[in-house]
Tab-separated table of C-alpha atoms in Angstrom:
chain	number	residue	atom	x	y	z
A	1	MET	CA	0.026	0.020	-0.003
A	2	ARG	CA	2.836	2.384	0.874
A	3	ILE	CA	4.540	1.610	-2.480
A	4	VAL	CA	1.312	2.426	-4.340
A	5	LEU	CA	0.876	5.644	-2.497
A	6	PHE	CA	4.527	6.597	-3.144
A	7	ILE	CA	3.974	6.013	-6.875
A	8	LEU	CA	0.780	8.012	-6.930
A	9	VAL	CA	2.537	10.938	-5.231
A	10	LEU	CA	5.442	10.768	-7.693
A	11	LEU	CA	3.001	10.736	-10.635
A	12	LEU	CA	1.083	13.690	-9.158
A	13	LEU	CA	4.241	15.758	-8.692
A	14	GLN	CA	5.166	15.117	-12.327
A	15	VAL	CA	1.671	16.267	-13.446
A	16	PHE	CA	1.920	19.400	-11.357
A	17	THR	CA	5.426	20.063	-12.574
A	18	PHE	CA	4.175	19.777	-16.158
A	19	GLY	CA	1.500	22.377	-15.232
A	20	LEU	CA	4.224	24.635	-13.838
A	21	GLY	CA	6.255	24.283	-17.085
A	22	ARG	CA	3.308	24.970	-19.320
A	23	SER	CA	2.419	28.018	-17.182
A	24	LEU	CA	5.886	29.438	-17.456
A	25	GLN	CA	5.988	28.777	-21.217
A	26	TRP	CA	2.685	30.619	-21.671
A	27	LEU	CA	3.847	33.450	-19.387
A	28	PHE	CA	7.037	34.115	-21.206
A	29	ALA	CA	5.872	33.118	-24.704
A	30	PRO	CA	5.953	36.753	-26.089
A	31	TYR	CA	9.519	37.256	-24.829
A	32	ILE	CA	11.559	34.027	-25.525
A	33	ALA	CA	11.802	31.637	-28.481
A	34	ALA	CA	10.731	27.979	-28.510
A	35	ARG	CA	14.134	26.768	-27.379
A	36	GLY	CA	13.914	28.971	-24.299
A	37	ARG	CA	10.526	27.635	-23.579
A	38	ARG	CA	11.783	24.106	-23.725
A	39	TRP	CA	14.457	25.087	-21.204
A	40	LEU	CA	11.803	26.376	-18.835
A	41	MET	CA	9.963	23.056	-18.921
A	42	GLY	CA	13.217	21.126	-18.473
A	43	ALA	CA	14.254	23.306	-15.520
A	44	ALA	CA	10.915	22.709	-13.802
A	45	PHE	CA	11.278	18.941	-14.083
A	46	PHE	CA	14.941	19.009	-13.096
A	47	ILE	CA	14.112	20.958	-9.832
A	48	THR	CA	11.232	18.657	-8.909
A	49	ASN	CA	13.113	15.416	-9.443
A	50	ALA	CA	16.444	16.678	-7.928
A	51	LEU	CA	14.446	17.482	-4.768
A	52	ILE	CA	12.880	13.993	-4.860
A	53	ALA	CA	16.283	12.423	-5.255
A	54	GLY	CA	17.580	14.459	-2.346
A	55	LEU	CA	14.746	13.164	-0.114
A	56	LEU	CA	15.389	9.576	-1.169
A	57	LEU	CA	19.099	10.014	-0.429
A	58	GLN	CA	18.230	11.571	2.919
A	59	LEU	CA	20.450	14.630	2.331
A	60	GLY	CA	19.089	16.446	5.385
A	61	HIS	CA	16.186	18.448	6.765
A	62	ALA	CA	16.883	21.454	4.504
A	63	VAL	CA	16.102	19.379	1.394
A	64	PHE	CA	12.749	18.378	2.987
A	65	ARG	CA	11.982	21.988	3.693
A	66	TRP	CA	12.776	23.067	0.110
A	67	MET	CA	10.725	20.171	-1.225
A	68	ALA	CA	7.748	21.227	0.934
A	69	PHE	CA	7.956	24.805	-0.330
A	70	TRP	CA	8.331	23.620	-3.923
A	71	MET	CA	5.202	21.396	-3.587
A	72	VAL	CA	3.255	24.361	-2.181
A	73	LEU	CA	4.438	26.538	-5.059
A	74	LEU	CA	3.426	23.904	-7.660
A	75	LEU	CA	-0.004	23.901	-5.950
A	76	PHE	CA	-0.330	27.657	-5.996
A	77	VAL	CA	0.696	27.817	-9.660
A	78	MET	CA	-2.183	25.377	-10.403
A	79	TYR	CA	-4.579	27.597	-8.490
A	80	ALA	CA	-3.345	30.596	-10.472
A	81	ALA	CA	-3.796	28.687	-13.819
A	82	LEU	CA	-7.384	27.787	-12.900
A	83	ALA	CA	-8.138	31.408	-11.774
A	84	THR	CA	-6.566	32.680	-14.968
A	85	PHE	CA	-8.669	30.454	-17.077
A	86	VAL	CA	-11.826	31.456	-15.369
A	87	LEU	CA	-10.906	35.174	-15.865
A	88	TYR	CA	-10.192	34.377	-19.531
A	89	LEU	CA	-13.704	32.973	-19.938
A	90	LEU	CA	-15.167	36.044	-18.241
A	91	LEU	CA	-13.217	38.524	-20.441
A	92	CYS	CA	-12.989	36.877	-23.846
A	93	ARG	CA	-16.315	38.300	-24.947
A	94	PHE	CA	-15.548	41.910	-23.919
A	95	MET	CA	-11.848	42.439	-24.562
A	96	ALA	CA	-9.624	42.276	-27.679
A	97	GLN	CA	-7.151	39.400	-27.690
A	98	LYS	CA	-3.943	41.407	-27.373
A	99	PRO	CA	-4.843	43.602	-24.284
A	100	MET	CA	-6.597	40.641	-22.686
A	101	SER	CA	-3.442	38.503	-23.146
A	102	ARG	CA	-1.330	41.195	-21.474
A	103	SER	CA	-3.819	41.469	-18.612
A	104	LEU	CA	-3.896	37.786	-18.057
A	105	ARG	CA	-0.059	37.578	-18.020
A	106	LEU	CA	0.036	40.220	-15.411
A	107	PHE	CA	-2.779	38.650	-13.373
A	108	ALA	CA	-1.308	35.148	-13.119
A	109	PRO	CA	1.955	35.924	-11.331
A	110	LEU	CA	0.181	38.481	-9.138
A	111	PHE	CA	-2.276	35.807	-8.158
A	112	VAL	CA	0.591	33.465	-7.015
A	113	VAL	CA	2.294	36.271	-5.091
A	114	GLY	CA	-1.067	37.116	-3.472
A	115	LEU	CA	-1.579	33.514	-2.413
A	116	LEU	CA	2.035	33.407	-0.946
A	117	GLY	CA	1.377	36.621	0.962
A	118	MET	CA	-1.943	35.358	2.346
A	119	ALA	CA	-0.314	32.074	3.296
A	120	VAL	CA	2.478	33.786	5.228
A	121	TYR	CA	0.084	36.081	6.972
A	122	ASN	CA	-2.075	33.172	8.077
A	123	ALA	CA	0.967	31.341	9.413
A	124	TYR	CA	2.228	34.199	11.563
A	125	THR	CA	-0.971	36.040	12.491
A	126	PRO	CA	-2.966	34.085	15.136
A	127	VAL	CA	-6.668	34.400	15.611
A	128	VAL	CA	-8.291	33.757	19.032
A	129	HIS	CA	-11.366	31.514	19.201
A	130	HIS	CA	-13.684	31.495	22.176
A	131	ALA	CA	-15.937	28.743	23.329
A	132	ASP	CA	-18.298	28.450	26.266
A	133	ILE	CA	-19.133	25.010	27.627
A	134	THR	CA	-20.977	23.462	30.592
A	135	ILE	CA	-19.773	20.149	31.908
A	136	ASN	CA	-21.793	17.703	33.977
A	137	LYS	CA	-19.642	18.096	37.088
A	138	PRO	CA	-19.605	20.761	39.771
A	139	LEU	CA	-17.060	23.596	39.555
A	140	GLU	CA	-16.582	26.004	42.450
A	141	LYS	CA	-16.142	28.820	39.908
A	142	PRO	CA	-15.817	29.127	36.126
A	143	LEU	CA	-12.567	27.965	34.598
A	144	ARG	CA	-10.838	29.722	31.765
A	145	ILE	CA	-8.505	27.423	29.679
A	146	GLY	CA	-6.015	28.818	27.233
A	147	MET	CA	-5.030	26.167	24.581
A	148	ALA	CA	-2.380	26.292	21.931
A	149	SER	CA	-0.873	23.324	20.125
A	150	ASP	CA	1.783	22.619	17.531
A	151	THR	CA	4.120	25.552	18.163
A	152	HIS	CA	6.882	23.715	16.327
A	153	LEU	CA	9.568	25.980	17.828
A	154	GLY	CA	12.463	26.079	15.471
A	155	VAL	CA	14.428	28.128	12.886
A	156	LEU	CA	11.175	29.773	11.380
A	157	PHE	CA	9.005	30.081	14.470
A	158	GLY	CA	10.353	31.225	17.800
A	159	ALA	CA	10.813	34.060	20.295
A	160	ARG	CA	8.622	36.667	18.717
A	161	GLN	CA	5.753	34.272	18.364
A	162	LEU	CA	6.229	33.026	21.975
A	163	ASP	CA	5.991	36.585	23.180
A	164	LYS	CA	2.773	37.048	21.119
A	165	LEU	CA	1.286	33.886	22.612
A	166	ALA	CA	2.111	35.012	26.200
A	167	ASP	CA	0.465	38.410	25.381
A	168	ILE	CA	-2.721	36.621	24.210
A	169	MET	CA	-2.893	34.363	27.333
A	170	ASN	CA	-2.342	37.370	29.629
A	171	ARG	CA	-4.908	39.552	27.800
A	172	GLU	CA	-7.419	36.687	28.071
A	173	LYS	CA	-6.726	36.241	31.733
A	174	VAL	CA	-6.724	32.373	31.530
A	175	ASP	CA	-6.606	30.326	34.616
A	176	ILE	CA	-4.624	27.355	33.073
A	177	ILE	CA	-2.723	26.847	29.938
A	178	LEU	CA	-2.765	23.512	27.966
A	179	LEU	CA	-0.217	22.688	25.239
A	180	PRO	CA	-1.183	19.374	23.645
A	181	GLY	CA	2.033	18.517	21.868
A	182	ASP	CA	4.461	19.281	19.053
A	183	LEU	CA	6.000	22.170	20.999
A	184	MET	CA	9.430	21.661	19.312
A	185	ASP	CA	10.170	21.151	15.589
A	186	ASP	CA	11.867	17.758	16.056
A	187	ASN	CA	14.685	18.874	18.359
A	188	VAL	CA	15.941	21.765	20.638
A	189	ASN	CA	18.781	23.004	18.403
A	190	ALA	CA	17.199	26.264	17.234
A	191	TYR	CA	15.438	26.710	20.664
A	192	ARG	CA	18.741	26.721	22.362
A	193	ALA	CA	20.625	28.607	19.744
A	194	GLU	CA	18.218	31.457	19.727
A	195	ASN	CA	17.759	31.393	23.545
A	196	MET	CA	14.032	30.975	23.497
A	197	GLN	CA	13.718	29.855	27.148
A	198	PRO	CA	13.118	33.399	28.537
A	199	HIS	CA	10.369	33.827	25.979
A	200	LEU	CA	8.725	30.478	26.778
A	201	GLU	CA	8.902	31.367	30.405
A	202	LYS	CA	6.534	34.236	29.782
A	203	LEU	CA	3.763	31.669	29.483
A	204	ARG	CA	2.231	31.821	32.896
A	205	ALA	CA	-1.288	31.105	34.439
A	206	PRO	CA	-2.511	30.923	38.075
A	207	LEU	CA	-3.129	27.237	37.900
A	208	GLY	CA	-0.037	26.499	35.793
A	209	VAL	CA	1.118	25.523	32.260
A	210	TYR	CA	0.752	21.886	31.170
A	211	ALA	CA	2.032	20.132	28.039
A	212	THR	CA	2.275	16.701	26.599
A	213	LEU	CA	4.563	15.375	23.830
A	214	GLY	CA	3.448	15.116	20.152
A	215	ASN	CA	5.004	13.166	17.389
A	216	HIS	CA	7.551	15.879	16.597
A	217	ASP	CA	8.652	15.790	20.218
A	218	LEU	CA	9.407	12.072	20.015
A	219	PHE	CA	11.879	11.806	17.115
A	220	GLY	CA	14.748	10.821	19.358
A	221	HIS	CA	15.157	14.102	21.298
A	222	GLU	CA	12.361	13.709	23.794
A	223	ARG	CA	14.700	13.859	26.805
A	224	ASP	CA	16.121	17.152	25.750
A	225	ILE	CA	12.644	18.481	24.927
A	226	TYR	CA	11.276	17.398	28.307
A	227	GLU	CA	14.149	19.043	30.144
A	228	GLU	CA	13.805	22.396	28.237
A	229	LEU	CA	10.105	22.577	28.793
A	230	THR	CA	10.585	21.809	32.503
A	231	LYS	CA	13.270	24.474	32.848
A	232	ALA	CA	10.833	26.913	31.391
A	233	GLY	CA	8.327	26.123	34.106
A	234	ILE	CA	5.986	23.982	32.100
A	235	LYS	CA	4.737	20.750	33.755
A	236	VAL	CA	5.121	17.977	31.088
A	237	LEU	CA	2.673	15.205	31.562
A	238	ALA	CA	4.074	12.327	29.617
A	239	ASN	CA	1.437	9.540	30.150
A	240	GLU	CA	0.767	11.088	33.529
A	241	SER	CA	-1.929	12.904	35.424
A	242	THR	CA	-1.982	15.522	38.168
A	243	VAL	CA	-4.523	17.089	40.450
A	244	VAL	CA	-4.485	20.832	40.118
A	245	ASP	CA	-5.418	22.970	43.179
A	246	GLY	CA	-7.486	20.052	44.507
A	247	ARG	CA	-10.216	20.731	41.950
A	248	LEU	CA	-9.054	19.519	38.502
A	249	LEU	CA	-7.521	16.312	37.127
A	250	VAL	CA	-5.242	17.151	34.148
A	251	VAL	CA	-4.086	14.163	32.127
A	252	GLY	CA	-1.383	14.266	29.497
A	253	ARG	CA	-1.029	11.442	26.929
A	254	ASN	CA	1.916	11.120	24.626
A	255	ASP	CA	1.562	10.747	20.846
A	256	ASP	CA	1.068	7.221	19.545
A	257	LEU	CA	4.653	7.189	18.322
A	258	ASP	CA	5.368	6.322	21.986
A	259	LYS	CA	4.626	2.562	21.801
A	260	THR	CA	4.848	2.211	25.537
A	261	ARG	CA	2.020	4.642	26.253
A	262	PRO	CA	-0.841	3.160	28.215
A	263	ALA	CA	-4.413	3.245	27.191
A	264	THR	CA	-6.334	6.243	28.463
A	265	GLU	CA	-8.478	3.977	30.618
A	266	THR	CA	-5.298	2.911	32.403
A	267	LEU	CA	-4.155	6.516	32.898
A	268	LEU	CA	-7.507	7.242	34.553
A	269	ARG	CA	-7.621	4.088	36.717
A	270	GLY	CA	-7.315	5.032	40.351
A	271	GLN	CA	-7.746	8.690	39.787
A	272	ASN	CA	-10.457	10.847	41.167
A	273	THR	CA	-12.605	11.211	38.029
A	274	ALA	CA	-15.325	12.871	40.132
A	275	LEU	CA	-13.180	15.959	39.505
A	276	PRO	CA	-13.430	17.712	36.140
A	277	VAL	CA	-11.058	15.845	33.836
A	278	LEU	CA	-8.998	17.704	31.278
A	279	LEU	CA	-7.116	15.506	28.745
A	280	MET	CA	-4.339	16.592	26.450
A	281	ASP	CA	-3.978	14.019	23.686
A	282	HIS	CA	-1.968	15.222	20.667
A	283	ARG	CA	-3.770	13.340	17.981
A	284	PRO	CA	-7.604	13.363	17.846
A	285	THR	CA	-7.816	9.702	16.648
A	286	ASP	CA	-9.355	8.298	19.906
A	287	ILE	CA	-12.170	10.882	20.414
A	288	GLU	CA	-14.940	8.402	19.975
A	289	ALA	CA	-13.520	5.963	22.517
A	290	HIS	CA	-12.815	8.929	24.927
A	291	SER	CA	-16.392	10.144	24.607
A	292	LYS	CA	-17.458	7.044	26.635
A	293	LEU	CA	-15.014	7.773	29.413
A	294	PRO	CA	-15.325	10.202	32.363
A	295	ILE	CA	-13.365	12.949	30.358
A	296	ASP	CA	-14.923	16.343	30.413
A	297	VAL	CA	-12.589	18.277	28.083
A	298	GLN	CA	-10.090	16.971	25.586
A	299	VAL	CA	-7.751	19.236	23.702
A	300	SER	CA	-5.873	18.021	20.597
A	301	GLY	CA	-3.902	19.291	17.583
A	302	HIS	CA	-1.735	17.490	15.068
A	303	VAL	CA	-4.000	17.800	12.053
A	304	HIS	CA	-3.204	21.532	11.457
A	305	ASN	CA	-6.627	21.618	9.699
A	306	GLY	CA	-4.613	20.447	6.721
A	307	GLN	CA	-2.407	23.573	6.845
A	308	VAL	CA	-2.563	24.186	3.090
A	309	ALA	CA	-5.672	23.674	1.058
A	310	PRO	CA	-6.968	21.306	-0.304
A	311	ALA	CA	-5.467	19.201	2.527
A	312	ASN	CA	-8.082	20.718	4.881
A	313	LEU	CA	-10.701	18.967	2.836
A	314	ILE	CA	-8.727	15.743	2.866
A	315	VAL	CA	-8.222	15.558	6.681
A	316	ARG	CA	-11.972	16.120	7.110
A	317	PHE	CA	-12.608	12.604	5.951
A	318	LEU	CA	-9.790	11.019	7.910
A	319	ASN	CA	-10.930	12.062	11.460
A	320	ARG	CA	-14.178	11.970	13.500
A	321	LEU	CA	-13.360	15.494	14.405
A	322	HIS	CA	-10.515	17.099	12.315
A	323	TYR	CA	-10.961	20.664	13.520
A	324	GLY	CA	-13.093	22.781	15.824
A	325	TYR	CA	-15.354	21.810	18.725
A	326	GLU	CA	-17.912	19.117	19.217
A	327	HIS	CA	-19.794	17.777	22.209
A	328	ILE	CA	-19.697	13.911	21.912
A	329	GLY	CA	-21.011	11.588	24.535
A	330	ASN	CA	-19.601	12.534	27.918
A	331	GLY	CA	-17.087	15.046	26.745
A	332	HIS	CA	-16.301	18.311	25.085
A	333	PHE	CA	-13.671	17.869	22.314
A	334	PHE	CA	-11.504	20.566	20.741
A	335	VAL	CA	-9.087	20.123	17.857
A	336	THR	CA	-7.032	23.126	16.962
A	337	SER	CA	-5.333	23.943	13.666
A	338	GLY	CA	-2.256	24.834	15.782
A	339	TYR	CA	-0.375	27.966	16.725
A	340	GLY	CA	2.746	27.206	14.598
A	341	PHE	CA	3.168	25.321	11.339
A	342	TRP	CA	4.992	22.337	9.971
A	343	GLY	CA	7.564	22.373	7.135
A	344	VAL	CA	6.950	25.702	5.625
A	345	PRO	CA	5.650	29.042	6.954
A	346	LEU	CA	2.529	28.895	4.868
A	347	ARG	CA	-1.167	28.337	5.643
A	348	LEU	CA	-3.969	28.443	3.207
A	349	GLY	CA	-7.492	27.361	4.284
A	350	SER	CA	-6.228	27.352	7.911
A	351	GLN	CA	-4.781	29.935	10.236
A	352	SER	CA	-2.542	30.066	13.352
A	353	GLU	CA	-4.825	30.155	16.391
A	354	VAL	CA	-5.386	30.026	20.087
A	355	TRP	CA	-8.480	28.665	21.867
A	356	ILE	CA	-9.938	30.222	24.994
A	357	ILE	CA	-12.357	27.713	26.577
A	358	HIS	CA	-14.708	29.089	29.218
A	359	VAL	CA	-15.856	26.182	31.341
A	360	LYS	CA	-18.882	26.188	33.805
A	361	GLY	CA	-19.843	23.329	35.984
A	362	SER	CA	-23.282	21.922	36.823
A	363	GLN	CA	-23.056	23.807	40.085
A	364	THR	CA	-20.727	26.741	39.250
A	365	HIS	CA	-20.887	29.751	41.515
A	366	GLN	CA	-20.417	32.974	39.614
A	367	HIS	CA	-17.745	35.390	41.037
């Protein structure tokens, strides 16, 4: 099955590369001869397949990042080609061929630049979503949860974004902060090199800051990541639970890359589940099973809401809840698109975000 998928991806890349080549040939047709246009097509295929070879030869993370950017560029060029064709259909009855051709050749690259600009904006400009829920357990007073996932701290996302996140949490006056995984982008190299600890330490809340480990925290550097988060004042719950202020049970479950992680039922066994239970589980894959357990609120990430369209449409069919909020069974479930990004600093059809969850209990006293 993996081989079939790999072949399909390879073929799709070749098709998209052909689309890029044809788009470039059309764009520069008035300015270069046929030989030059053939060179453009050849250059497009050379870049695509050189990057594929670099990935197969495992030439490093930089090759992966360039490949990710190239794939997004291929996609955006296809979007531009479709938009240009639609515009052609709209204009062909009203404009002469020559001015229309010039207009379309100006429109197409501007459309790609516009998509790239929007995608960068979405990646670095967080929105804040608010949700009000009532759980079926008593709470002495309302609880305000701040949740951000998938920060992917690294070369392209770091101190400035952490400062912005701390400002959001402070402005929203949250009681507790939950960070359900993928805090680092595979390792702590950039985190240490750019001295991000003072900025991460700015994340503070009266009831504490809690995190669990996502798949990108478990690629062989989990001990370093655990230590750095702990030094920054974050309580890492790696398949653990803790009672907070005598009134909340917070549970953290590692990503399923951790083959030793216990079932959620095991993590809850022997715990006081009469308290409101908050679960951090990086992937939202077990939501239906968790809806039958005494879990009141689950926060997850991982999916990034696809990050770049049309992946947001694809992940919708792969998960019970791929993004947003849903009340299922016993619990309230939240899946965020994430605060950071994976691979490239681009988001289309999704945006960097923070969730503020206002929780009331069945017998909450207003203060």
